Amino acid sequence: MKGLILKDLFVLRGYVKQFGLIFLFLLVWSVVVKSASFMTIYVVIIGSSLVMSTMSMDEAVSFNRFALAAPIDMRTIVKSKYLLLLVLVGGGAVISGFLNILLYILPVGMEAPFDFSGFTAVIMLFLIANGVVLPAMFRFGVEKARYINYVAMILVAALIGGGFFLLDEIGISGEKLERAFNSWLGIGSVLIGAGALLISYFVSVGIVKKKGL
């Protein structure tokens, strides 16, 4: 298990420069617009999308066929991808949260830091989206699942934006509602996200068993 995750992390080193430049741009942009919200969310998106990149590379070199020649079964490979997702999203969340607070402390005129409960709610939505995409990747392959990923991300963005728009239309302040359920929102987001990933994991295991991999 540890070896599989390390293998994926070494593979992802090739993306460091590419995403580093994008992140640097977002960091500067956050200072310009006085808000780190977009940067914070984008870091989580990067973390979740990199799992698809590792699976695409695995398909390109038929890694799963090679791995099954060793004392590794598909259940272990599936589990390693879900753990990798948690490592990447968790790492991205810690980095973005730290930078969010740092930018607020520094004298650059930033708005209030991204609220913790709102942050966990956003992470939960992206974990649910990945919970849909990962079984699709094991079932249909990365290229076909990529379209499902696009749809899932668009739905997440629409859900976040549409939710606040709907609240404004009916005269309810999204920020006041968030503050009213602040503690429950954070706890609920963690539980829902964890539950969605657990269900997704068992679905993925069922898929690889039926495919006979």
Short mmCIF file of C-alpha atoms in Angstrom, two decimals:
data_model
loop_
_atom_site.label_atom_id
_atom_site.label_comp_id
_atom_site.label_asym_id
_atom_site.label_seq_id
_atom_site.Cartn_x
_atom_site.Cartn_y
_atom_site.Cartn_z
CA MET A 1 0.00 0.00 0.00
CA LYS A 2 2.71 2.47 1.01
CA GLY A 3 4.69 1.59 -2.11
CA LEU A 4 1.69 2.23 -4.38
CA ILE A 5 1.08 5.68 -2.88
CA LEU A 6 4.77 6.59 -3.06
CA LYS A 7 4.83 5.45 -6.70
CA ASP A 8 1.97 7.85 -7.50
CA LEU A 9 3.60 10.71 -5.59
CA PHE A 10 6.87 10.22 -7.50
CA VAL A 11 4.92 10.19 -10.77
CA LEU A 12 3.23 13.47 -9.83
CA ARG A 13 6.56 15.24 -9.40
CA GLY A 14 6.40 16.05 -13.10
CA TYR A 15 3.39 18.28 -12.44
CA VAL A 16 5.04 20.35 -9.71
CA LYS A 17 6.38 23.09 -12.00
CA GLN A 18 3.15 23.33 -14.01
CA PHE A 19 0.82 23.65 -11.02
CA GLY A 20 3.38 25.73 -9.12
CA LEU A 21 3.21 28.45 -11.80
CA ILE A 22 -0.59 28.38 -11.76
CA PHE A 23 -0.63 28.58 -7.99
CA LEU A 24 1.82 31.50 -8.01
CA PHE A 25 -0.49 33.37 -10.39
CA LEU A 26 -3.49 32.67 -8.15
CA LEU A 27 -1.54 33.85 -5.11
CA VAL A 28 -0.79 37.16 -6.80
CA TRP A 29 -4.37 37.40 -8.05
CA SER A 30 -5.68 36.84 -4.52
CA VAL A 31 -3.60 39.78 -3.28
CA VAL A 32 -4.86 41.98 -6.14
CA VAL A 33 -8.57 41.24 -5.56
CA LYS A 34 -8.13 41.12 -1.75
CA SER A 35 -9.71 37.68 -1.46
CA ALA A 36 -8.15 34.22 -1.19
CA SER A 37 -11.38 32.27 -1.70
CA PHE A 38 -10.68 31.28 -5.32
CA MET A 39 -7.10 30.27 -4.55
CA THR A 40 -8.28 28.18 -1.60
CA ILE A 41 -10.85 26.31 -3.67
CA TYR A 42 -8.48 25.82 -6.62
CA VAL A 43 -5.86 24.12 -4.46
CA VAL A 44 -8.49 21.55 -3.43
CA ILE A 45 -9.48 21.08 -7.08
CA ILE A 46 -5.85 20.42 -8.04
CA GLY A 47 -5.50 17.85 -5.26
CA SER A 48 -8.58 15.96 -6.36
CA SER A 49 -7.78 16.07 -10.11
CA LEU A 50 -4.27 14.65 -9.68
CA VAL A 51 -5.68 11.22 -8.82
CA MET A 52 -7.11 11.05 -12.33
CA SER A 53 -3.68 11.93 -13.70
CA THR A 54 -2.08 8.99 -11.88
CA MET A 55 -4.74 6.61 -13.17
CA SER A 56 -4.23 7.90 -16.71
CA MET A 57 -0.51 7.13 -16.44
CA ASP A 58 -1.27 3.69 -15.01
CA GLU A 59 -3.48 2.94 -18.02
CA ALA A 60 -0.84 4.19 -20.46
CA VAL A 61 1.75 1.67 -19.20
CA SER A 62 -0.74 -1.07 -18.19
CA PHE A 63 0.48 -0.79 -14.59
CA ASN A 64 -2.43 -2.75 -13.11
CA ARG A 65 -1.56 -5.84 -15.18
CA PHE A 66 2.04 -5.56 -13.98
CA ALA A 67 0.99 -5.01 -10.35
CA LEU A 68 -1.26 -8.07 -10.37
CA ALA A 69 1.79 -10.19 -11.24
CA ALA A 70 3.11 -9.18 -7.81
CA PRO A 71 1.43 -10.06 -4.49
CA ILE A 72 -1.06 -7.17 -4.94
CA ASP A 73 -4.77 -7.46 -5.65
CA MET A 74 -7.11 -4.91 -7.24
CA ARG A 75 -8.74 -4.15 -3.88
CA THR A 76 -5.38 -2.86 -2.64
CA ILE A 77 -4.91 -0.78 -5.80
CA VAL A 78 -8.40 0.71 -5.41
CA LYS A 79 -7.73 1.47 -1.74
CA SER A 80 -4.43 3.18 -2.61
CA LYS A 81 -6.22 5.57 -5.01
CA TYR A 82 -8.73 6.58 -2.35
CA LEU A 83 -5.96 7.10 0.21
CA LEU A 84 -4.02 9.12 -2.37
CA LEU A 85 -7.11 11.30 -2.87
CA LEU A 86 -7.31 11.95 0.88
CA VAL A 87 -3.57 12.71 1.05
CA LEU A 88 -3.71 15.16 -1.87
CA VAL A 89 -6.92 16.90 -0.86
CA GLY A 90 -5.88 16.97 2.79
CA GLY A 91 -2.45 18.34 1.91
CA GLY A 92 -3.99 20.92 -0.41
CA ALA A 93 -6.46 21.95 2.28
CA VAL A 94 -3.69 22.42 4.87
CA ILE A 95 -1.52 24.45 2.47
CA SER A 96 -4.37 26.65 1.25
CA GLY A 97 -5.67 27.15 4.79
CA PHE A 98 -2.22 28.19 5.99
CA LEU A 99 -1.75 30.62 3.09
CA ASN A 100 -5.25 31.97 3.58
CA ILE A 101 -4.48 32.86 7.20
CA LEU A 102 -1.00 34.14 6.29
CA LEU A 103 -2.37 36.52 3.66
CA TYR A 104 -4.91 37.78 6.17
CA ILE A 105 -2.17 38.46 8.74
CA LEU A 106 0.17 40.18 6.28
CA PRO A 107 -0.47 43.89 5.58
CA VAL A 108 -1.90 43.38 2.08
CA GLY A 109 -5.48 44.41 2.83
CA MET A 110 -7.07 40.96 2.57
CA GLU A 111 -10.66 40.28 3.53
CA ALA A 112 -11.49 38.00 6.48
CA PRO A 113 -10.00 34.51 6.04
CA PHE A 114 -12.10 31.80 4.44
CA ASP A 115 -14.52 30.50 7.07
CA PHE A 116 -13.65 27.01 8.34
CA SER A 117 -17.17 25.62 8.04
CA GLY A 118 -17.53 26.99 4.52
CA PHE A 119 -14.13 25.54 3.65
CA THR A 120 -15.08 22.06 4.87
CA ALA A 121 -18.39 22.29 2.98
CA VAL A 122 -16.51 23.03 -0.27
CA ILE A 123 -14.12 20.13 0.36
CA MET A 124 -17.10 17.86 1.05
CA LEU A 125 -18.70 18.75 -2.30
CA PHE A 126 -15.50 17.97 -4.19
CA LEU A 127 -15.06 14.70 -2.31
CA ILE A 128 -18.58 13.70 -3.31
CA ALA A 129 -17.79 14.62 -6.92
CA ASN A 130 -14.67 12.44 -6.77
CA GLY A 131 -16.73 9.73 -5.14
CA VAL A 132 -18.77 9.65 -8.35
CA VAL A 133 -15.81 9.90 -10.72
CA LEU A 134 -13.52 7.24 -9.19
CA PRO A 135 -15.92 4.29 -9.73
CA ALA A 136 -16.51 5.57 -13.27
CA MET A 137 -12.75 5.48 -13.91
CA PHE A 138 -12.53 1.88 -12.75
CA ARG A 139 -15.59 0.97 -14.83
CA PHE A 140 -15.10 2.90 -18.08
CA GLY A 141 -11.45 3.98 -18.01
CA VAL A 142 -9.96 7.41 -17.48
CA GLU A 143 -10.77 8.98 -20.86
CA LYS A 144 -14.51 8.30 -20.66
CA ALA A 145 -14.61 9.14 -16.96
CA ARG A 146 -12.94 12.48 -17.72
CA TYR A 147 -16.23 13.75 -19.16
CA ILE A 148 -18.06 12.62 -16.04
CA ASN A 149 -15.46 14.54 -14.03
CA TYR A 150 -16.14 17.72 -16.02
CA VAL A 151 -19.87 17.37 -15.45
CA ALA A 152 -19.35 16.68 -11.74
CA MET A 153 -17.14 19.75 -11.29
CA ILE A 154 -19.61 21.94 -13.19
CA LEU A 155 -22.42 20.65 -10.99
CA VAL A 156 -20.40 21.43 -7.85
CA ALA A 157 -19.73 24.97 -9.09
CA ALA A 158 -23.39 25.40 -10.04
CA LEU A 159 -24.49 24.06 -6.67
CA ILE A 160 -22.27 26.49 -4.77
CA GLY A 161 -23.09 29.52 -6.94
CA GLY A 162 -26.74 28.62 -7.45
CA GLY A 163 -27.25 27.99 -3.75
CA PHE A 164 -26.10 31.46 -2.76
CA PHE A 165 -28.05 33.04 -5.65
CA LEU A 166 -31.25 31.25 -4.60
CA LEU A 167 -30.79 32.34 -0.99
CA ASP A 168 -30.35 35.96 -2.11
CA GLU A 169 -33.45 35.73 -4.29
CA ILE A 170 -35.65 34.61 -1.39
CA GLY A 171 -34.13 37.21 0.91
CA ILE A 172 -31.91 34.98 3.05
CA SER A 173 -28.32 35.96 3.64
CA GLY A 174 -26.01 33.05 2.86
CA GLU A 175 -23.39 34.42 5.25
CA LYS A 176 -25.89 34.76 8.12
CA LEU A 177 -27.21 31.26 7.47
CA GLU A 178 -23.66 29.92 7.45
CA ARG A 179 -22.89 31.62 10.77
CA ALA A 180 -26.10 30.28 12.30
CA PHE A 181 -25.14 26.68 11.49
CA ASN A 182 -21.39 27.23 11.66
CA SER A 183 -20.41 24.32 13.91
CA TRP A 184 -22.98 21.90 12.48
CA LEU A 185 -21.92 22.71 8.91
CA GLY A 186 -18.30 21.82 9.58
CA ILE A 187 -19.09 18.55 11.38
CA GLY A 188 -21.80 17.61 8.90
CA SER A 189 -19.52 18.25 5.93
CA VAL A 190 -16.83 15.94 7.34
CA LEU A 191 -19.33 13.15 8.03
CA ILE A 192 -21.07 13.45 4.66
CA GLY A 193 -17.78 13.60 2.73
CA ALA A 194 -16.40 10.56 4.60
CA GLY A 195 -19.62 8.62 4.09
CA ALA A 196 -19.71 9.42 0.36
CA LEU A 197 -16.12 8.24 -0.12
CA LEU A 198 -16.74 5.06 1.85
CA ILE A 199 -19.74 4.18 -0.32
CA SER A 200 -17.76 5.08 -3.43
CA TYR A 201 -14.90 2.80 -2.34
CA PHE A 202 -17.16 -0.23 -1.97
CA VAL A 203 -18.77 0.52 -5.34
CA SER A 204 -15.31 0.66 -6.96
CA VAL A 205 -14.30 -2.63 -5.32
CA GLY A 206 -17.51 -4.22 -6.62
CA ILE A 207 -16.76 -2.93 -10.13
CA VAL A 208 -13.23 -4.34 -10.31
CA LYS A 209 -14.46 -7.69 -8.97
CA LYS A 210 -17.13 -7.91 -11.68
CA LYS A 211 -14.58 -6.98 -14.35
CA GLY A 212 -12.40 -9.80 -13.09
CA LEU A 213 -9.31 -7.63 -12.69
#
